[in-house]
Amino acid sequence: MWRDPGVWIAIGVSLLFVVVALVMHRVIVKVLKDGSAESNHE
């Protein structure tokens, strides 16, 4: 099973999606926090 390149491709794609999701989550949270902070100052 572990010698099949398709398995490694599937694992790599899955890990890539997890990393992208975490990065997007952090960016969105940061933007939302900055946006709410700016609107509170006005």
PDB file of C-alpha atoms in Angstrom:
ATOM      1  CA  MET A   1       0.000   0.000   0.000  1.00  0.00           C
ATOM      2  CA  TRP A   2       2.718   2.513   0.975  1.00  0.00           C
ATOM      3  CA  ARG A   3       4.641   1.859  -2.250  1.00  0.00           C
ATOM      4  CA  ASP A   4       1.745   3.010  -4.410  1.00  0.00           C
ATOM      5  CA  PRO A   5       2.393   6.570  -5.683  1.00  0.00           C
ATOM      6  CA  GLY A   6      -1.355   7.242  -5.727  1.00  0.00           C
ATOM      7  CA  VAL A   7      -1.472   6.858  -1.933  1.00  0.00           C
ATOM      8  CA  TRP A   8       1.291   9.433  -1.470  1.00  0.00           C
ATOM      9  CA  ILE A   9      -0.432  11.817  -3.899  1.00  0.00           C
ATOM     10  CA  ALA A  10      -3.697  11.489  -1.972  1.00  0.00           C
ATOM     11  CA  ILE A  11      -1.914  12.080   1.362  1.00  0.00           C
ATOM     12  CA  GLY A  12      -0.050  15.071  -0.065  1.00  0.00           C
ATOM     13  CA  VAL A  13      -3.210  16.639  -1.471  1.00  0.00           C
ATOM     14  CA  SER A  14      -5.034  16.083   1.820  1.00  0.00           C
ATOM     15  CA  LEU A  15      -2.224  17.693   3.821  1.00  0.00           C
ATOM     16  CA  LEU A  16      -2.101  20.582   1.336  1.00  0.00           C
ATOM     17  CA  PHE A  17      -5.831  21.204   1.791  1.00  0.00           C
ATOM     18  CA  VAL A  18      -5.446  21.134   5.601  1.00  0.00           C
ATOM     19  CA  VAL A  19      -2.554  23.637   5.486  1.00  0.00           C
ATOM     20  CA  VAL A  20      -4.417  25.931   3.084  1.00  0.00           C
ATOM     21  CA  ALA A  21      -7.532  25.774   5.273  1.00  0.00           C
ATOM     22  CA  LEU A  22      -5.541  26.688   8.401  1.00  0.00           C
ATOM     23  CA  VAL A  23      -3.826  29.600   6.644  1.00  0.00           C
ATOM     24  CA  MET A  24      -7.123  30.894   5.242  1.00  0.00           C
ATOM     25  CA  HIS A  25      -8.731  30.576   8.690  1.00  0.00           C
ATOM     26  CA  ARG A  26      -5.954  32.638  10.291  1.00  0.00           C
ATOM     27  CA  VAL A  27      -6.153  35.284   7.559  1.00  0.00           C
ATOM     28  CA  ILE A  28      -9.946  35.536   7.784  1.00  0.00           C
ATOM     29  CA  VAL A  29      -9.872  35.790  11.594  1.00  0.00           C
ATOM     30  CA  LYS A  30      -7.157  38.466  11.375  1.00  0.00           C
ATOM     31  CA  VAL A  31      -9.129  40.459   8.802  1.00  0.00           C
ATOM     32  CA  LEU A  32     -12.333  40.185  10.831  1.00  0.00           C
ATOM     33  CA  LYS A  33     -10.554  41.295  14.023  1.00  0.00           C
ATOM     34  CA  ASP A  34      -8.894  44.233  12.224  1.00  0.00           C
ATOM     35  CA  GLY A  35     -12.188  45.186  10.613  1.00  0.00           C
ATOM     36  CA  SER A  36     -14.106  45.147  13.890  1.00  0.00           C
ATOM     37  CA  ALA A  37     -11.323  47.101  15.621  1.00  0.00           C
ATOM     38  CA  GLU A  38     -11.392  49.776  12.903  1.00  0.00           C
ATOM     39  CA  SER A  39     -15.185  50.085  13.018  1.00  0.00           C
ATOM     40  CA  ASN A  40     -15.081  50.419  16.831  1.00  0.00           C
ATOM     41  CA  HIS A  41     -12.585  53.305  16.648  1.00  0.00           C
ATOM     42  CA  GLU A  42     -14.814  55.367  14.372  1.00  0.00           C
TER      43      GLU A  42
END
